[in-house]
Each structure stands twice: as structure tokens, then as C-alpha cells.
mmCIF file of C-alpha atoms and ligand atoms in Angstrom:
data_model
loop_
_atom_site.group_PDB
_atom_site.id
_atom_site.type_symbol
_atom_site.label_atom_id
_atom_site.label_comp_id
_atom_site.label_asym_id
_atom_site.label_seq_id
_atom_site.Cartn_x
_atom_site.Cartn_y
_atom_site.Cartn_z
ATOM 1 C CA ARG M 1 7.732 0.523 -33.748
ATOM 2 C CA ALA M 2 7.474 -0.362 -30.114
ATOM 3 C CA ARG M 3 7.110 2.808 -27.634
ATOM 4 C CA THR M 4 10.289 3.523 -25.835
ATOM 5 C CA GLU M 5 10.894 6.544 -23.505
ATOM 6 C CA VAL M 6 13.706 7.631 -21.242
ATOM 7 C CA LEU M 7 13.197 9.548 -18.105
ATOM 8 C CA PHE M 8 15.953 11.318 -16.164
ATOM 9 C CA PHE M 9 16.058 12.213 -12.519
ATOM 10 C CA PRO M 10 16.018 14.121 -10.269
ATOM 11 C CA SER M 11 12.578 15.258 -11.169
ATOM 12 C CA GLU M 12 10.867 18.516 -10.421
ATOM 13 C CA MET M 13 8.460 18.278 -7.313
ATOM 14 C CA ALA M 14 4.828 18.716 -8.518
ATOM 15 C CA CYS M 15 1.577 17.770 -7.162
ATOM 16 C CA LEU M 16 0.375 14.543 -8.500
ATOM 17 C CA GLU M 17 -3.273 15.087 -7.745
ATOM 18 C CA HIS M 18 -4.287 15.381 -11.383
ATOM 19 C CA ILE M 19 -3.020 11.956 -12.020
ATOM 20 C CA PHE M 20 -4.385 10.166 -8.983
ATOM 21 C CA ALA M 21 -7.738 12.045 -9.093
ATOM 22 C CA PRO M 22 -8.350 13.173 -12.705
ATOM 23 C CA SER M 23 -12.084 13.612 -12.111
ATOM 24 C CA SER M 24 -11.688 16.381 -9.496
ATOM 25 C CA PRO M 25 -9.318 18.946 -11.086
ATOM 26 C CA GLN M 26 -7.614 21.757 -9.327
ATOM 27 C CA SER M 27 -9.270 20.911 -5.822
ATOM 28 C CA CYS M 28 -5.853 20.640 -4.240
ATOM 29 C CA CYS M 29 -4.563 23.288 -2.079
ATOM 30 C CA CYS M 30 -1.050 21.966 -1.477
ATOM 31 C CA PRO M 31 1.973 24.349 -1.936
ATOM 32 C CA LEU M 32 3.410 22.272 -5.101
ATOM 33 C CA PRO M 33 2.848 23.273 -8.731
ATOM 34 C CA HIS M 34 -0.205 21.611 -10.240
ATOM 35 C CA GLY M 35 -1.118 20.171 -13.788
ATOM 36 C CA VAL M 36 2.642 19.933 -14.501
ATOM 37 C CA GLU M 37 4.240 16.943 -16.178
ATOM 38 C CA THR M 38 7.704 15.909 -14.615
ATOM 39 C CA SER M 39 9.883 12.680 -14.979
ATOM 40 C CA PHE M 40 8.086 11.428 -11.619
ATOM 41 C CA SER M 41 4.623 12.022 -12.898
ATOM 42 C CA ARG M 42 5.427 10.195 -16.046
ATOM 43 C CA LEU M 43 6.565 7.347 -14.172
ATOM 44 C CA VAL M 44 3.519 7.273 -12.052
ATOM 45 C CA ARG M 45 1.294 7.436 -15.007
ATOM 46 C CA CYS M 46 3.278 4.542 -16.556
ATOM 47 C CA ILE M 47 2.542 2.320 -13.427
ATOM 48 C CA LEU M 48 -1.212 3.584 -13.160
ATOM 49 C CA SER M 49 -1.578 2.226 -16.905
ATOM 50 C CA ALA M 50 -1.769 -1.340 -15.614
ATOM 51 C CA SER M 51 -5.006 -2.888 -16.310
ATOM 52 C CA SER M 52 -4.531 -6.466 -15.397
ATOM 53 C CA SER M 53 -1.132 -6.862 -13.572
ATOM 54 C CA LEU M 54 1.892 -5.108 -12.165
ATOM 55 C CA ASP M 55 4.906 -7.022 -11.289
ATOM 56 C CA VAL M 56 7.589 -5.037 -9.248
ATOM 57 C CA CYS M 57 11.014 -6.046 -8.393
ATOM 58 C CA VAL M 58 12.976 -3.495 -6.619
ATOM 59 C CA PHE M 59 15.572 -3.215 -3.961
ATOM 60 C CA ALA M 60 13.912 -0.499 -1.938
ATOM 61 C CA PHE M 61 10.292 0.466 -1.769
ATOM 62 C CA SER M 62 9.657 3.477 0.497
ATOM 63 C CA ASN M 63 8.321 6.171 -1.888
ATOM 64 C CA ILE M 64 4.901 7.129 -0.670
ATOM 65 C CA ASP M 65 3.490 8.202 -3.978
ATOM 66 C CA LEU M 66 4.705 5.027 -5.701
ATOM 67 C CA CYS M 67 3.066 2.996 -2.877
ATOM 68 C CA LYS M 68 -0.073 5.036 -3.368
ATOM 69 C CA ALA M 69 -0.021 4.118 -7.095
ATOM 70 C CA VAL M 70 0.114 0.388 -6.206
ATOM 71 C CA LEU M 71 -2.610 0.668 -3.890
ATOM 72 C CA THR M 72 -4.767 2.496 -6.430
ATOM 73 C CA LEU M 73 -4.127 -0.355 -8.738
ATOM 74 C CA ARG M 74 -5.139 -2.807 -6.179
ATOM 75 C CA CYS M 75 -8.416 -1.123 -5.602
ATOM 76 C CA ARG M 76 -8.985 -1.453 -9.441
ATOM 77 C CA GLY M 77 -8.478 -5.311 -9.068
ATOM 78 C CA VAL M 78 -5.120 -5.168 -10.774
ATOM 79 C CA THR M 79 -3.130 -8.280 -9.770
ATOM 80 C CA ILE M 80 0.056 -7.089 -7.851
ATOM 81 C CA ARG M 81 3.245 -8.937 -7.111
ATOM 82 C CA VAL M 82 6.322 -7.205 -5.279
ATOM 83 C CA LEU M 83 9.647 -8.593 -5.017
ATOM 84 C CA CYS M 84 11.908 -6.883 -2.534
ATOM 85 C CA ASP M 85 15.297 -7.162 -0.877
ATOM 86 C CA LYS M 86 14.901 -9.381 2.292
ATOM 87 C CA ASP M 87 16.989 -6.870 4.468
ATOM 88 C CA TYR M 88 15.694 -3.803 3.124
ATOM 89 C CA ALA M 89 12.018 -4.869 3.616
ATOM 90 C CA ALA M 90 12.700 -4.882 7.330
ATOM 91 C CA ILE M 91 13.875 -1.419 7.810
ATOM 92 C CA HIS M 92 12.031 1.625 8.800
ATOM 93 C CA GLY M 93 10.444 3.514 6.055
ATOM 94 C CA SER M 94 9.856 0.516 3.861
ATOM 95 C CA GLN M 95 6.261 0.397 2.444
ATOM 96 C CA ILE M 96 6.356 -3.366 2.197
ATOM 97 C CA GLY M 97 4.570 -3.911 5.633
ATOM 98 C CA VAL M 98 1.863 -1.506 4.341
ATOM 99 C CA LEU M 99 1.522 -3.492 1.078
ATOM 100 C CA ARG M 100 1.345 -6.734 2.782
ATOM 101 C CA ARG M 101 -1.426 -5.587 5.235
ATOM 102 C CA ALA M 102 -3.323 -4.458 2.083
ATOM 103 C CA GLY M 103 -3.317 -7.909 0.940
ATOM 104 C CA LYS M 104 -0.524 -7.819 -1.687
ATOM 105 C CA ARG M 105 1.277 -10.976 -2.736
ATOM 106 C CA ASN M 106 4.891 -10.017 -1.661
ATOM 107 C CA ARG M 107 7.876 -12.234 -1.637
ATOM 108 C CA SER M 108 11.352 -11.299 -0.488
ATOM 109 C CA ILE M 109 14.723 -12.268 -2.247
ATOM 110 C CA TYR M 110 17.560 -13.699 -0.182
ATOM 111 C CA PHE M 111 20.750 -12.080 -1.129
ATOM 112 C CA LEU M 112 21.100 -8.782 -2.528
ATOM 113 C CA ASN M 113 18.282 -7.747 -4.894
ATOM 114 C CA HIS M 114 19.687 -4.698 -6.717
ATOM 115 C CA HIS M 115 17.099 -4.730 -9.624
ATOM 116 C CA LYS M 116 14.736 -1.811 -10.054
ATOM 117 C CA PHE M 117 12.190 -2.911 -12.713
ATOM 118 C CA ALA M 118 8.369 -3.298 -12.970
ATOM 119 C CA LEU M 119 6.125 -5.089 -15.558
ATOM 120 C CA VAL M 120 2.798 -3.593 -16.596
ATOM 121 C CA ASP M 121 0.358 -5.985 -18.041
ATOM 122 C CA ASN M 122 3.239 -8.345 -19.095
ATOM 123 C CA ARG M 123 3.748 -5.633 -21.775
ATOM 124 C CA LEU M 124 5.578 -2.559 -20.648
ATOM 125 C CA LEU M 125 8.867 -2.683 -18.824
ATOM 126 C CA ILE M 126 9.959 0.071 -16.466
ATOM 127 C CA THR M 127 13.675 -0.259 -15.617
ATOM 128 C CA GLY M 128 16.635 1.812 -14.564
ATOM 129 C CA SER M 129 18.875 3.091 -11.875
ATOM 130 C CA LEU M 130 15.991 4.416 -9.911
ATOM 131 C CA ASN M 131 15.187 3.010 -6.384
ATOM 132 C CA TRP M 132 11.684 3.463 -5.359
ATOM 133 C CA THR M 133 12.493 6.041 -2.492
ATOM 134 C CA MET M 134 12.004 9.585 -1.987
ATOM 135 C CA THR M 135 15.822 10.374 -2.103
ATOM 136 C CA ALA M 136 16.123 8.693 -5.504
ATOM 137 C CA VAL M 137 13.335 10.561 -7.178
ATOM 138 C CA GLN M 138 14.091 14.078 -5.744
ATOM 139 C CA SER M 139 17.971 14.217 -5.371
ATOM 140 C CA ASN M 140 19.895 11.492 -7.281
ATOM 141 C CA LYS M 141 20.919 11.602 -11.129
ATOM 142 C CA GLU M 142 19.165 8.522 -12.135
ATOM 143 C CA ASN M 143 17.239 7.162 -15.242
ATOM 144 C CA VAL M 144 14.543 5.118 -16.041
ATOM 145 C CA ILE M 145 13.730 3.306 -19.333
ATOM 146 C CA VAL M 146 10.087 2.666 -20.253
ATOM 147 C CA THR M 147 9.652 0.435 -23.241
ATOM 148 C CA GLU M 148 7.216 -2.137 -24.868
ATOM 149 C CA ASP M 149 10.218 -3.513 -27.116
ATOM 150 C CA PRO M 150 9.919 -7.296 -26.731
ATOM 151 C CA ASP M 151 13.547 -7.619 -26.859
ATOM 152 C CA LEU M 152 13.774 -6.094 -23.522
ATOM 153 C CA VAL M 153 10.365 -6.998 -21.979
ATOM 154 C CA LEU M 154 10.733 -10.621 -22.625
ATOM 155 C CA PRO M 155 14.022 -11.216 -20.827
ATOM 156 C CA PHE M 156 12.716 -9.340 -17.798
ATOM 157 C CA LEU M 157 9.553 -11.271 -17.785
ATOM 158 C CA LYS M 158 11.437 -14.521 -17.479
ATOM 159 C CA GLU M 159 13.833 -13.034 -14.916
ATOM 160 C CA PHE M 160 10.858 -12.091 -12.713
ATOM 161 C CA GLN M 161 9.205 -15.314 -13.116
ATOM 162 C CA ARG M 162 12.486 -17.073 -12.087
ATOM 163 C CA LEU M 163 13.039 -14.836 -9.080
ATOM 164 C CA TRP M 164 9.485 -15.302 -7.881
ATOM 165 C CA LEU M 165 9.968 -19.121 -7.960
ATOM 166 C CA HIS M 166 13.038 -18.760 -5.776
ATOM 167 C CA SER M 167 11.603 -16.246 -3.280
ATOM 168 C CA ASP M 168 9.950 -16.621 0.137
ATOM 169 C CA PRO M 169 6.927 -14.934 1.460
ATOM 170 C CA ALA M 170 7.707 -11.299 2.675
ATOM 171 C CA ARG V 1 16.579 -3.990 -36.154
ATOM 172 C CA ALA V 2 18.794 -2.609 -33.612
ATOM 173 C CA ARG V 3 20.938 -5.161 -31.613
ATOM 174 C CA THR V 4 19.573 -5.554 -28.116
ATOM 175 C CA GLU V 5 20.729 -7.801 -25.499
ATOM 176 C CA VAL V 6 19.892 -8.152 -21.598
ATOM 177 C CA LEU V 7 22.580 -9.493 -19.219
ATOM 178 C CA PHE V 8 21.520 -10.695 -15.759
ATOM 179 C CA PHE V 9 23.727 -10.938 -12.843
ATOM 180 C CA PRO V 10 25.243 -12.510 -10.560
ATOM 181 C CA SER V 11 27.545 -13.819 -13.099
ATOM 182 C CA GLU V 12 29.582 -16.995 -12.861
ATOM 183 C CA MET V 13 33.189 -16.264 -12.311
ATOM 184 C CA ALA V 14 35.465 -17.265 -15.248
ATOM 185 C CA CYS V 15 38.926 -16.179 -16.310
ATOM 186 C CA LEU V 16 38.871 -13.332 -18.984
ATOM 187 C CA GLU V 17 42.255 -13.973 -20.320
ATOM 188 C CA HIS V 18 40.775 -15.242 -23.683
ATOM 189 C CA ILE V 19 39.168 -11.787 -24.076
ATOM 190 C CA PHE V 20 41.986 -9.567 -22.863
ATOM 191 C CA ALA V 21 44.640 -11.713 -24.774
ATOM 192 C CA PRO V 22 42.838 -13.530 -27.408
ATOM 193 C CA SER V 23 46.138 -13.901 -29.419
ATOM 194 C CA SER V 24 47.708 -16.250 -26.581
ATOM 195 C CA PRO V 25 44.967 -18.786 -25.636
ATOM 196 C CA GLN V 26 45.152 -21.114 -22.855
ATOM 197 C CA SER V 27 48.360 -19.744 -21.338
ATOM 198 C CA CYS V 28 46.655 -18.851 -18.122
ATOM 199 C CA CYS V 29 47.228 -20.898 -15.072
ATOM 200 C CA CYS V 30 44.640 -19.407 -12.719
ATOM 201 C CA PRO V 31 42.040 -21.849 -11.088
ATOM 202 C CA LEU V 32 38.913 -20.014 -12.828
ATOM 203 C CA PRO V 33 37.252 -21.875 -15.732
ATOM 204 C CA HIS V 34 38.864 -20.740 -19.059
ATOM 205 C CA GLY V 35 36.929 -20.105 -22.472
ATOM 206 C CA VAL V 36 33.667 -19.775 -20.833
ATOM 207 C CA GLU V 37 31.320 -16.870 -21.910
ATOM 208 C CA THR V 38 29.471 -15.462 -18.916
ATOM 209 C CA SER V 39 27.356 -12.281 -18.259
ATOM 210 C CA PHE V 40 30.349 -10.499 -17.073
ATOM 211 C CA SER V 41 32.517 -11.584 -20.074
ATOM 212 C CA ARG V 42 29.825 -10.356 -22.357
ATOM 213 C CA LEU V 43 29.894 -6.915 -20.696
ATOM 214 C CA VAL V 44 33.670 -6.872 -20.909
ATOM 215 C CA ARG V 45 33.592 -7.683 -24.495
ATOM 216 C CA CYS V 46 30.939 -4.981 -25.181
ATOM 217 C CA ILE V 47 33.212 -2.504 -23.548
ATOM 218 C CA LEU V 48 36.337 -3.551 -25.388
ATOM 219 C CA SER V 49 34.410 -3.419 -28.701
ATOM 220 C CA ALA V 50 35.080 0.326 -28.528
ATOM 221 C CA SER V 51 37.198 1.807 -31.428
ATOM 222 C CA SER V 52 36.848 5.477 -31.000
ATOM 223 C CA SER V 53 35.281 6.645 -27.674
ATOM 224 C CA LEU V 54 34.091 5.231 -24.307
ATOM 225 C CA ASP V 55 32.001 7.561 -22.080
ATOM 226 C CA VAL V 56 31.335 6.119 -18.534
ATOM 227 C CA CYS V 57 29.036 7.495 -15.916
ATOM 228 C CA VAL V 58 28.707 5.348 -13.008
ATOM 229 C CA PHE V 59 28.398 5.800 -9.220
ATOM 230 C CA ALA V 60 31.002 3.524 -8.046
ATOM 231 C CA PHE V 61 34.047 2.265 -10.112
ATOM 232 C CA SER V 62 36.126 -0.222 -8.078
ATOM 233 C CA ASN V 63 36.015 -3.485 -10.385
ATOM 234 C CA ILE V 64 39.454 -4.322 -11.510
ATOM 235 C CA ASP V 65 38.488 -6.159 -14.566
ATOM 236 C CA LEU V 66 36.426 -3.284 -15.799
ATOM 237 C CA CYS V 67 39.444 -1.014 -14.971
ATOM 238 C CA LYS V 68 41.452 -3.101 -16.971
ATOM 239 C CA ALA V 69 39.098 -2.973 -19.985
ATOM 240 C CA VAL V 70 39.254 0.802 -19.776
ATOM 241 C CA LEU V 71 42.980 0.940 -19.585
ATOM 242 C CA THR V 72 43.177 -1.554 -22.491
ATOM 243 C CA LEU V 73 41.135 0.657 -24.589
ATOM 244 C CA ARG V 74 43.235 3.716 -23.564
ATOM 245 C CA CYS V 75 46.388 1.642 -24.818
ATOM 246 C CA ARG V 76 44.576 1.377 -28.090
ATOM 247 C CA GLY V 77 44.204 5.166 -28.491
ATOM 248 C CA VAL V 78 40.183 4.956 -27.723
ATOM 249 C CA THR V 79 39.079 8.323 -26.106
ATOM 250 C CA ILE V 80 37.838 7.894 -22.560
ATOM 251 C CA ARG V 81 35.696 10.043 -20.372
ATOM 252 C CA VAL V 82 34.712 8.865 -16.989
ATOM 253 C CA LEU V 83 32.098 10.570 -14.694
ATOM 254 C CA CYS V 84 31.888 9.318 -11.337
ATOM 255 C CA ASP V 85 30.334 10.274 -8.049
ATOM 256 C CA LYS V 86 32.268 12.920 -6.064
ATOM 257 C CA ASP V 87 32.083 11.385 -2.724
ATOM 258 C CA TYR V 88 32.556 7.808 -3.997
ATOM 259 C CA ALA V 89 35.555 8.804 -6.097
ATOM 260 C CA ALA V 90 37.713 9.545 -2.870
ATOM 261 C CA ILE V 91 37.130 6.150 -1.186
ATOM 262 C CA HIS V 92 39.413 3.328 -0.862
ATOM 263 C CA GLY V 93 39.004 0.711 -3.757
ATOM 264 C CA SER V 94 37.910 3.315 -6.235
ATOM 265 C CA GLN V 95 39.893 3.069 -9.435
ATOM 266 C CA ILE V 96 39.218 6.636 -10.339
ATOM 267 C CA GLY V 97 42.684 7.545 -9.074
ATOM 268 C CA VAL V 98 44.416 4.825 -11.059
ATOM 269 C CA LEU V 99 42.599 6.019 -14.218
ATOM 270 C CA ARG V 100 43.442 9.602 -13.514
ATOM 271 C CA ARG V 101 47.195 8.696 -13.356
ATOM 272 C CA ALA V 102 46.834 6.857 -16.578
ATOM 273 C CA GLY V 103 45.971 10.188 -18.057
ATOM 274 C CA LYS V 104 42.147 9.629 -18.361
ATOM 275 C CA ARG V 105 39.969 12.736 -18.529
ATOM 276 C CA ASN V 106 37.811 12.170 -15.503
ATOM 277 C CA ARG V 107 35.220 14.414 -13.915
ATOM 278 C CA SER V 108 33.148 14.210 -10.741
ATOM 279 C CA ILE V 109 29.624 15.005 -10.273
ATOM 280 C CA TYR V 110 28.425 16.877 -7.214
ATOM 281 C CA PHE V 111 25.312 15.465 -5.713
ATOM 282 C CA LEU V 112 24.574 11.859 -5.980
ATOM 283 C CA ASN V 113 25.255 10.233 -9.385
ATOM 284 C CA HIS V 114 23.320 7.087 -9.450
ATOM 285 C CA HIS V 115 23.387 6.418 -12.997
ATOM 286 C CA LYS V 116 25.206 3.373 -14.254
ATOM 287 C CA PHE V 117 25.663 3.746 -17.965
ATOM 288 C CA ALA V 118 28.369 3.710 -20.686
ATOM 289 C CA LEU V 119 28.456 4.689 -24.278
ATOM 290 C CA VAL V 120 30.708 3.123 -26.887
ATOM 291 C CA ASP V 121 31.736 4.863 -29.801
ATOM 292 C CA ASN V 122 28.487 7.080 -29.421
ATOM 293 C CA ARG V 123 26.524 4.029 -30.825
ATOM 294 C CA LEU V 124 26.199 1.403 -28.206
ATOM 295 C CA LEU V 125 24.475 1.826 -24.827
ATOM 296 C CA ILE V 126 25.218 -0.260 -21.690
ATOM 297 C CA THR V 127 22.970 0.654 -18.997
ATOM 298 C CA GLY V 128 21.294 -1.060 -15.931
ATOM 299 C CA SER V 129 21.328 -1.604 -12.251
ATOM 300 C CA LEU V 130 24.950 -2.748 -12.099
ATOM 301 C CA ASN V 131 27.613 -0.658 -10.263
ATOM 302 C CA TRP V 132 31.049 -1.172 -11.530
ATOM 303 C CA THR V 133 32.232 -3.116 -8.435
ATOM 304 C CA MET V 134 33.126 -6.544 -7.623
ATOM 305 C CA THR V 135 30.149 -7.237 -5.185
ATOM 306 C CA ALA V 136 27.540 -6.145 -7.964
ATOM 307 C CA VAL V 137 29.108 -8.582 -10.539
ATOM 308 C CA GLN V 138 29.457 -11.566 -8.246
ATOM 309 C CA SER V 139 26.826 -11.377 -5.645
ATOM 310 C CA ASN V 140 23.799 -9.014 -6.574
ATOM 311 C CA LYS V 141 20.755 -9.729 -8.593
ATOM 312 C CA GLU V 142 21.386 -7.123 -11.246
ATOM 313 C CA ASN V 143 20.567 -6.405 -14.906
ATOM 314 C CA VAL V 144 22.363 -4.567 -17.759
ATOM 315 C CA ILE V 145 20.990 -3.763 -21.113
ATOM 316 C CA VAL V 146 23.137 -3.424 -24.182
ATOM 317 C CA THR V 147 21.519 -1.736 -27.029
ATOM 318 C CA GLU V 148 21.892 -0.009 -30.475
ATOM 319 C CA ASP V 149 18.534 1.320 -30.517
ATOM 320 C CA PRO V 150 18.650 5.060 -31.110
ATOM 321 C CA ASP V 151 15.473 5.480 -29.010
ATOM 322 C CA LEU V 152 17.604 4.775 -25.978
ATOM 323 C CA VAL V 153 21.209 5.653 -27.181
ATOM 324 C CA LEU V 154 20.237 9.353 -28.044
ATOM 325 C CA PRO V 155 18.666 10.449 -24.819
ATOM 326 C CA PHE V 156 21.766 8.926 -22.986
ATOM 327 C CA LEU V 157 24.246 10.634 -25.358
ATOM 328 C CA LYS V 158 22.439 13.929 -24.411
ATOM 329 C CA GLU V 159 22.398 13.165 -20.879
ATOM 330 C CA PHE V 160 26.298 12.368 -20.707
ATOM 331 C CA GLN V 161 26.940 15.645 -22.456
ATOM 332 C CA ARG V 162 24.794 17.629 -20.234
ATOM 333 C CA LEU V 163 26.408 16.059 -17.144
ATOM 334 C CA TRP V 164 30.069 16.407 -18.510
ATOM 335 C CA LEU V 165 29.336 20.091 -19.033
ATOM 336 C CA HIS V 166 28.188 20.517 -15.405
ATOM 337 C CA SER V 167 30.884 18.424 -13.683
ATOM 338 C CA ASP V 168 34.382 19.340 -12.285
ATOM 339 C CA PRO V 169 37.860 17.679 -12.743
ATOM 340 C CA ALA V 170 38.217 14.637 -10.563
HETATM 341 ZN ZN1 ZN R 1 -1.612 19.546 -4.799
HETATM 342 ZN ZN1 ZN R 2 42.895 -17.726 -16.131
#
């Protein structure tokens, strides 16, 4: 049976160092709890599980840790594509400019892009109500579905491809 | 295998009369196309499939047709519970007041409720990026997952119950 998991937010805040740097455990001196699994750490782990490609289609992308996850994948040679909302991409706090400067292939969608999904290696779907912002993760009541069920993954693969073809360079 | 379907928006606009009043076909004189299935008509059909209960947990609820669907179920004796965002419920265009006057048991959630899900008969989950507004249905790029997969339905049932217990009368 396909792996399916539902994550609910807001997430407790915890340090992500053991996820980003698993080889140097407990070196972090930040005041957050360490070595704790939360909804957000699960989400970051799912994104970091990409080995060949990550396709992201979100309205807002201002969360620093999620940006770090995407840049980490980039360093590992994972192919990244980001589709964002055209208007949102221009505002303060958006990480789209950071991603562009890092050489990501980004595109923006005209008209309101209200999706919040990502596809890992064309195999794992991450979708839900969660915008990729700080507020959403820490404050809002949100949900994220993580699934390998082809009945869900395939329609979203098609939708990403369709939107990518109808988008513009960001 | 559990029934799973993904609907993408924006939806074409089409008359819903054949769905709301299937016994009197083609009596409607509105200018919209008739007898056409769209993403939105599929969504309304899923909601109207409720025979015992409908639990709704959405940030915004201003869509007239979705309100009509909920009131239709109410007339059929279906038990309705609506959880909405406390701040949004107060603004102009919200249908929460209409639902309350119709005797629905509504509650509001303090802090941002960004969920957009509904549960039909504790069996069918409807969830995604779509707010229950006109704009979302007609303009935004959105997705809605409709599924009977227990791996998805059960966590959302628990989440609704938890939020319901921690909410206030609207
Ligand atoms: Zn730390
Ligand atoms: Zn009509």
C-alpha cells in the first residue's frame, strides 16, 4: 500500500539542525529544543528526501527553512523547478529572488496561483492548505498530505506540467 | 480500492440546476451552459451526497452555491457542523450568519483557521487549497482532493473533533 501521512499545523518550533546537518549532532547552541520531531521537521525531511527532482507550486514562498531545504537539494544536484504567484514573488520577504540568484529555474504564473503543492522525484506528493511562510507553519491551523498514492500523485504531476508550460520566467 | 478523485480549478461556470433540482430538468432560463459537468459541479455533487452528516472546516465561507448545498442538506435532515475562522465570520459576504439563522450548529475557531476541508458522512474527505468563496472557484488556480481512503479520512476526522471541542459558538 502507498505511503500516506497527514501533518497538522501549527507546528511546535524545534531546531532543524539534526535534519540539515545529521553528521554533526548536538553542535547547535540555539535556544530551541533539539532532536525533536514536529510536523514541520517531517515536512522538511520529506522535501530533503528528493534525490533527482523537486517541483514546487506555491502561492507564497517566504519560509527561510524551506528555502534552505530547496538550496540544500540544489547543492546535491537535484533539479529544482519553482512555480509561484506573479504578484507575491515581487513582495518583500519572498525567497523567489534568492532562489533565482542561486540559479534555480523559476517561473511565475499569471492570475492567482493558490496551489500549495510539491512533487519529490515525480513520486511523492506534498499538498495541503499550508503556504510556505513562517506564519502558516507557526500560527495557522493547517494541514499537509504527504502521499505516494498514484491516484493523487499523477493528477498533480499533470497539473504541474500544464502550469509550467503556461508560465513565464520569474 | 478507495475512491479518490482530484479536481482542479478555476472551474468553468455552468448552471447547477440539474444538480440542485434533478427532478425538473431544463426548466432554467439562466444564461449559463446547462447540463455540463465541471470541477465545481463535481464538488457540489460530493457535498450533496451526504445522507447523515456534513462537517465543514474552512477559513472563508461566502460562496452562495456551496451555502445552498449546505442548506439543501439541512432540509433533508442531514446534521451539519461548520467551523470557520473567527475574524472572517464577522465580515461582509460571509454566509455564516445565514447558516446560523437557519439553525446550523456553527462554531468559530480562535487563531487563524486556514483549513479548507469537509467530511461527508464521516466517510468522504474533501480537502485542498480551495476556499469556499466565489473568487477561489472562478479565478484561482486551486485543487481539491476527494477521497474515501481511510489513511486520509481518519486523521481529518480526528482533527475536526479536536477543533470542534476547542471552539466557541459562532
Ligand atoms: Zn539549534
Ligand atoms: Zn440555469
